[in-house]
Short mmCIF file of C-alpha atoms in Angstrom, two decimals:
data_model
loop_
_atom_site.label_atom_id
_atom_site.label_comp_id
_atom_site.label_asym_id
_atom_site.label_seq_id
_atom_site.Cartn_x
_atom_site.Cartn_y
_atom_site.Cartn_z
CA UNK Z 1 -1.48 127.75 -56.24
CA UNK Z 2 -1.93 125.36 -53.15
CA UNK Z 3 -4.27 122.76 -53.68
CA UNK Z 4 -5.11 120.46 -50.41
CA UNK Z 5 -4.21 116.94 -50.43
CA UNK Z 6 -5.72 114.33 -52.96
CA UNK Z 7 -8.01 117.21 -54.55
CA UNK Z 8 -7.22 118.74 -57.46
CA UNK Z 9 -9.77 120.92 -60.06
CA UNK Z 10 -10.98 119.13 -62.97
CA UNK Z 11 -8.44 120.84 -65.53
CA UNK Z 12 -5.38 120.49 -63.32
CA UNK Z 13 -5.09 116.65 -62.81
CA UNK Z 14 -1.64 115.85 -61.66
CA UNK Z 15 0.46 113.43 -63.28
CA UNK Z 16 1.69 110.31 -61.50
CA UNK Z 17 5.06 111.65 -61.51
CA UNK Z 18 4.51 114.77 -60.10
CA UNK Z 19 3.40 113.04 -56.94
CA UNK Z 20 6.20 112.05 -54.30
CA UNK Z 21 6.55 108.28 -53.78
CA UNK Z 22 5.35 107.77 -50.40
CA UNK Z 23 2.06 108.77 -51.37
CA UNK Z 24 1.75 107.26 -54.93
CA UNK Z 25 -0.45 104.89 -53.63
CA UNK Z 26 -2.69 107.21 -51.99
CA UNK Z 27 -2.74 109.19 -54.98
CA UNK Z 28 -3.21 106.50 -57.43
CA UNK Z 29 -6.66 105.40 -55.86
CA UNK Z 30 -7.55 109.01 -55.84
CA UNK Z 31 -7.01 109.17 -59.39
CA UNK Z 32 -8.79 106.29 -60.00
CA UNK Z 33 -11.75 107.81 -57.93
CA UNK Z 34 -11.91 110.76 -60.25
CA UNK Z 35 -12.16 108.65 -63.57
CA UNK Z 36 -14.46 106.96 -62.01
CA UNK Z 37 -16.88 108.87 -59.62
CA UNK Z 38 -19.15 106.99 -57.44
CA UNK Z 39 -17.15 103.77 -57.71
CA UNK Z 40 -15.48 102.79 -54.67
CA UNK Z 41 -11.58 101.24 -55.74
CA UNK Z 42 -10.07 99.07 -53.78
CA UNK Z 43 -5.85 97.80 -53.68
CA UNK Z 44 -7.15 94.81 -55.18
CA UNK Z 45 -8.20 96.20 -58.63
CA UNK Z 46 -4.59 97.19 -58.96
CA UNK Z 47 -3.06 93.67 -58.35
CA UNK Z 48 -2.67 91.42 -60.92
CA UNK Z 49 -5.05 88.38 -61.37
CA UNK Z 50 -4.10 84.97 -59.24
CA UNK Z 51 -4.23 81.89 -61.43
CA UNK Z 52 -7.21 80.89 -60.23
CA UNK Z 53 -8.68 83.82 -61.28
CA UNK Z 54 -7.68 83.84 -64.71
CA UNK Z 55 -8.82 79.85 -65.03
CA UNK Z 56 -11.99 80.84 -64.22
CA UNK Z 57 -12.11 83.86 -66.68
CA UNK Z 58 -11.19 81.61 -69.51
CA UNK Z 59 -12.98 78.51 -68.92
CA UNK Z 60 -15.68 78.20 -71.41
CA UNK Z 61 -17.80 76.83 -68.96
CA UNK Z 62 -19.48 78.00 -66.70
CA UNK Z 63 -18.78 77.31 -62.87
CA UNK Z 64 -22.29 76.61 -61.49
CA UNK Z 65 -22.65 73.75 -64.98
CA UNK Z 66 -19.22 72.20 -64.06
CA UNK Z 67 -20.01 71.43 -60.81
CA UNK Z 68 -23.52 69.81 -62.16
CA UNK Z 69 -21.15 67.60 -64.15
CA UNK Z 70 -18.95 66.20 -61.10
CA UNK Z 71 -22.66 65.44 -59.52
CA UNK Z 72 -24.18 63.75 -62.22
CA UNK Z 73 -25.18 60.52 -61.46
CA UNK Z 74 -23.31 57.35 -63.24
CA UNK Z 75 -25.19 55.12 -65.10
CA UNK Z 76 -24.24 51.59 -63.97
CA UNK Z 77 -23.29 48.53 -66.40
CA UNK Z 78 -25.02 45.92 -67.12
CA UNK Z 79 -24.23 42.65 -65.61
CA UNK Z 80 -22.79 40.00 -67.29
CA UNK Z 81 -23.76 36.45 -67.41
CA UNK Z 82 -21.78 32.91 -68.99
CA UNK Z 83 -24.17 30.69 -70.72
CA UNK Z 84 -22.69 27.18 -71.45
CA UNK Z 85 -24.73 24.99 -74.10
CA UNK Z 86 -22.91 21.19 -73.60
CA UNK Z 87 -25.48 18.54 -74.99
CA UNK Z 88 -25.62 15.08 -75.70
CA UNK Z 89 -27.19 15.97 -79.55
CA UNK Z 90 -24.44 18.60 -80.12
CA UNK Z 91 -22.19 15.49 -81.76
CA UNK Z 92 -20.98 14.57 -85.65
CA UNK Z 93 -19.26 11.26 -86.65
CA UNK Z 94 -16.75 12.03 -89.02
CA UNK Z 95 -13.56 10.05 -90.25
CA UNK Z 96 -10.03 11.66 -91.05
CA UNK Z 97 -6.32 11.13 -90.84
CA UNK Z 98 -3.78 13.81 -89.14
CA UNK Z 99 -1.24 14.75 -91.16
CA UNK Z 100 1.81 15.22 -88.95
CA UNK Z 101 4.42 16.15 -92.01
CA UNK Z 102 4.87 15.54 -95.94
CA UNK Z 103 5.80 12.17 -95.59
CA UNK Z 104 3.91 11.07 -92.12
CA UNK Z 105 0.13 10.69 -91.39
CA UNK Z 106 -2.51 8.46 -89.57
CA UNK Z 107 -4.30 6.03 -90.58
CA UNK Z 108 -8.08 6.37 -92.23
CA UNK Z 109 -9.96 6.52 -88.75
CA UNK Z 110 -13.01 7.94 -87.39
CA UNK Z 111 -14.16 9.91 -83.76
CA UNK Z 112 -17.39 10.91 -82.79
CA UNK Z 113 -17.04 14.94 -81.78
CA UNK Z 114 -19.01 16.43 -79.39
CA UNK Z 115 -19.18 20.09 -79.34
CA UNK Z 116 -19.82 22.71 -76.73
CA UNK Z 117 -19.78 26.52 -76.43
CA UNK Z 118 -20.14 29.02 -73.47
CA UNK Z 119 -21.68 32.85 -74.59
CA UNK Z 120 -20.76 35.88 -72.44
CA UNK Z 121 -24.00 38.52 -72.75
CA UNK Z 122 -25.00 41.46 -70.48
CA UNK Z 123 -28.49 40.54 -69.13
CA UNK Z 124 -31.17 42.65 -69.94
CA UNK Z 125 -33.54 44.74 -67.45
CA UNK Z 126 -36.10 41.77 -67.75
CA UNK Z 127 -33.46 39.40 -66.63
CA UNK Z 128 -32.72 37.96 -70.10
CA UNK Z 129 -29.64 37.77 -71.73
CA UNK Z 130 -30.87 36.38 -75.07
CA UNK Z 131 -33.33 33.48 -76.23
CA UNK Z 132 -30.08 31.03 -76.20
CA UNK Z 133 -32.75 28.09 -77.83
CA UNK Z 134 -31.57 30.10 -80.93
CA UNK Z 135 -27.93 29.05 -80.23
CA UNK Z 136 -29.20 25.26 -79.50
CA UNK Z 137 -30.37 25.48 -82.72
CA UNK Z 138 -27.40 26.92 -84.99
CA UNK Z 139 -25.01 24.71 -83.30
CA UNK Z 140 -26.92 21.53 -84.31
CA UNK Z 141 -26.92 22.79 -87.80
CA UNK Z 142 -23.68 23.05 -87.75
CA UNK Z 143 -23.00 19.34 -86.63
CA UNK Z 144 -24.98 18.03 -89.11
CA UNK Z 145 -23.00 19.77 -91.58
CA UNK Z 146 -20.26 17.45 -90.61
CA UNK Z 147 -21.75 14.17 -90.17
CA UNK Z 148 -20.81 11.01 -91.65
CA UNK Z 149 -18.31 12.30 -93.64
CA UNK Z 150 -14.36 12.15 -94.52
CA UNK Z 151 -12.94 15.47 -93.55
CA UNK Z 152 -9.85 16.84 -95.91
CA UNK Z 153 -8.18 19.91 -95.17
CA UNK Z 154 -7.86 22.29 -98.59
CA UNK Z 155 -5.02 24.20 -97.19
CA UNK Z 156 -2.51 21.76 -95.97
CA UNK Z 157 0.65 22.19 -97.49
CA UNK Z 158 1.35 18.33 -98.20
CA UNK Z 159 -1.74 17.14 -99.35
CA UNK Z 160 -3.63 18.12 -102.23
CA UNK Z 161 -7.41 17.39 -103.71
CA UNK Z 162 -8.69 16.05 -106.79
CA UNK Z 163 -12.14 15.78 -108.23
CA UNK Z 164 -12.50 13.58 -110.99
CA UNK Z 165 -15.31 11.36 -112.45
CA UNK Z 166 -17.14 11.61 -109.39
CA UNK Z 167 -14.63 10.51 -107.29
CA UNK Z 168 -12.31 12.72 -104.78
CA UNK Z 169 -8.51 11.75 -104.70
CA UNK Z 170 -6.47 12.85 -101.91
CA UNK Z 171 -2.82 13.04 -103.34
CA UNK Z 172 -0.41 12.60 -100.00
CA UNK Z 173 3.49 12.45 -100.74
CA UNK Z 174 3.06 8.80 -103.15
CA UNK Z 175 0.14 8.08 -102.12
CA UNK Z 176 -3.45 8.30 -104.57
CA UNK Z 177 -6.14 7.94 -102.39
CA UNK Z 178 -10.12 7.89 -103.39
CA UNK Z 179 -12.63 8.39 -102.03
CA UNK Z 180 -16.67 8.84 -103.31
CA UNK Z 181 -17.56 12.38 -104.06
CA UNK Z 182 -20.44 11.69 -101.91
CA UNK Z 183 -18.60 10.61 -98.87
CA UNK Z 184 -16.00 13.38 -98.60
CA UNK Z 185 -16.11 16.92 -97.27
CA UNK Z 186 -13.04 19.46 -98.31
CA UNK Z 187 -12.85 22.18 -95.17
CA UNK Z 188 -10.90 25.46 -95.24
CA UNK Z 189 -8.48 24.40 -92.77
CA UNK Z 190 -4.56 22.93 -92.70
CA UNK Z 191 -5.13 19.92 -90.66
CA UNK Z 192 -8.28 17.48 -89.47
CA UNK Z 193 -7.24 18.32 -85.98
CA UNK Z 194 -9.73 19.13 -83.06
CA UNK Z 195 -8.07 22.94 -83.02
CA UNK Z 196 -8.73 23.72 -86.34
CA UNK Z 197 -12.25 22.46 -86.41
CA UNK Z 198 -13.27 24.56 -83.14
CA UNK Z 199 -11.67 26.91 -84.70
CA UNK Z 200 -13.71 26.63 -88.19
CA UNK Z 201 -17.12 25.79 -85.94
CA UNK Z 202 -16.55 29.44 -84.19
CA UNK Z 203 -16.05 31.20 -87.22
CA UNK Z 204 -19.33 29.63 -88.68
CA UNK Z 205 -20.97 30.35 -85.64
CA UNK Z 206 -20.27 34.56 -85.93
CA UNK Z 207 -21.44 34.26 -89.26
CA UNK Z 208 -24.98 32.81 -88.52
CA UNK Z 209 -27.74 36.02 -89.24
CA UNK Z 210 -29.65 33.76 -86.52
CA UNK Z 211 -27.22 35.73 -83.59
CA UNK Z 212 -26.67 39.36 -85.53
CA UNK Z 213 -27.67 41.87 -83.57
CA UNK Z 214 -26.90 39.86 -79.84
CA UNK Z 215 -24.97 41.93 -77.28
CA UNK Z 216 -22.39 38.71 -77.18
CA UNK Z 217 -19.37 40.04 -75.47
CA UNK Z 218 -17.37 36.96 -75.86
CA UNK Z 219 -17.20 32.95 -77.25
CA UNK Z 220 -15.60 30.22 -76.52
CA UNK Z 221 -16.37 26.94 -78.44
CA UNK Z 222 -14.65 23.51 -77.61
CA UNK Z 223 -14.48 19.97 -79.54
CA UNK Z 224 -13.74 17.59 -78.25
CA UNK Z 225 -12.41 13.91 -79.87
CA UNK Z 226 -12.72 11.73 -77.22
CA UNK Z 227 -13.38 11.45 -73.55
CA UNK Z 228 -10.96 14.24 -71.90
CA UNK Z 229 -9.92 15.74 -74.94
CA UNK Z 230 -10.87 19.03 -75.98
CA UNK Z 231 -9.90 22.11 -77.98
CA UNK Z 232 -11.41 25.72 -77.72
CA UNK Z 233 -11.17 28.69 -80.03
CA UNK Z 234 -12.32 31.74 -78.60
CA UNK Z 235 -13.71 35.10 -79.56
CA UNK Z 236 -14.06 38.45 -77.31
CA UNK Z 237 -15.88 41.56 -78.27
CA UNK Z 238 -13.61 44.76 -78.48
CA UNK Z 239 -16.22 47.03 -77.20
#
């Protein structure tokens, strides 16, 4: 039975092989025609997806949302500002002796400190960084603390602290030497050196409830011993 070009009964629907190469393509559209009536096929919806394509397909967002992402506004940061507190009042008087090994030290002497500290906060929307009278405040407290005492470090390694009868002994290589239980203050530190008390005042300082809850970003406090002679410890936020 002849049947004309590309059209073929229903019941007799010819087989991809049974059509000669040159017109496979032909053919294969046809085909695809009569699984499909009244949906026009194109060569396109025989070719494989481009990579592009398949991105697309797979992403589990939406195009029209990702775009809305790369045009979303940023948020900008907040400025930052560097408060420095140096006053005349921020001061203790204090007497110690440096220990410089286990057989070598200073005399008994005494400085007047002065202390200082510079805060780094973001300033707020109403120009504000924080009510730094608050910082005034805690650093005073925590030169009184230190006043008019003899300073003795509890962790050196040569020197070593006795309480007895209401009297303080500070044992150094041969050397016995008291002092009134009043008159001395034992600190948590190696050595009565400007670097370890900044360091001690900072760590005091973080402590305070009086600044939980500031958006400090960093600290840096200094004390100093004498005109032109000053140590800082410092402290940055991570975030």
């Amino acid at each position: 039975m002849k049947i004309a070009a590309g059209v073929y009964p229903p019941d007799q629907t010819p087989q991809l092989g049974d059509i000669p190469i040159r017109d496979a393509r032909f053919h294969a559209n046809g085909l695809a025609a009569h699984r499909a009536p009244g949906i026009a096929q194109s060569h396109s919806a025989l070719r494989p997806p481009s990579r592009s394509e398949k991105a697309k397909h797979n992403s589990p967002i939406p195009e029209g949302h990702r775009l809305a992402d790369q045009e979303r506004p940023v948020t900008p940061q907040q400025p930052l500002t560097r408060i420095e507190i140096s006053k005349d009042y921020l001061n203790f008087s204090a007497g110690h002796f440096t220990l410089f090994s286990a057989t070598e030290r200073e005399n008994l002497h005494g400085h007047n400190f002065q202390v200082r500290c510079a805060v780094t906060a973001a300033v707020g929307t109403d120009g504000l960084a924080f009510d730094y009278v608050l910082l005034k405040r805690v650093l005073k407290n925590l030169c009184d603390q230190l006043d008019e005492r003899v300073l003795l470090p509890q962790r050196s390694p040569h020197l070593c602290i006795e309480h007895r009868d209401g009297m303080v002994f500070a044992l150094f290589a041969d050397e016995r030497i008291p002092f009134l239980e009043r008159d001395v203050l034992p600190l948590p530190i190696r050595n009565v050196t400007i670097e370890e008390l900044a360091a001690l005042l900072l760590a005091r300082l973080r402590e305070r409830p009086e600044l939980a809850g500031r958006d400090l970003r960093a600290i840096e406090l200094g004390v100093s011993s004498g005109l032109g002679q000053w140590a800082f410890s410092s402290w940055e936020s991570r975030i």
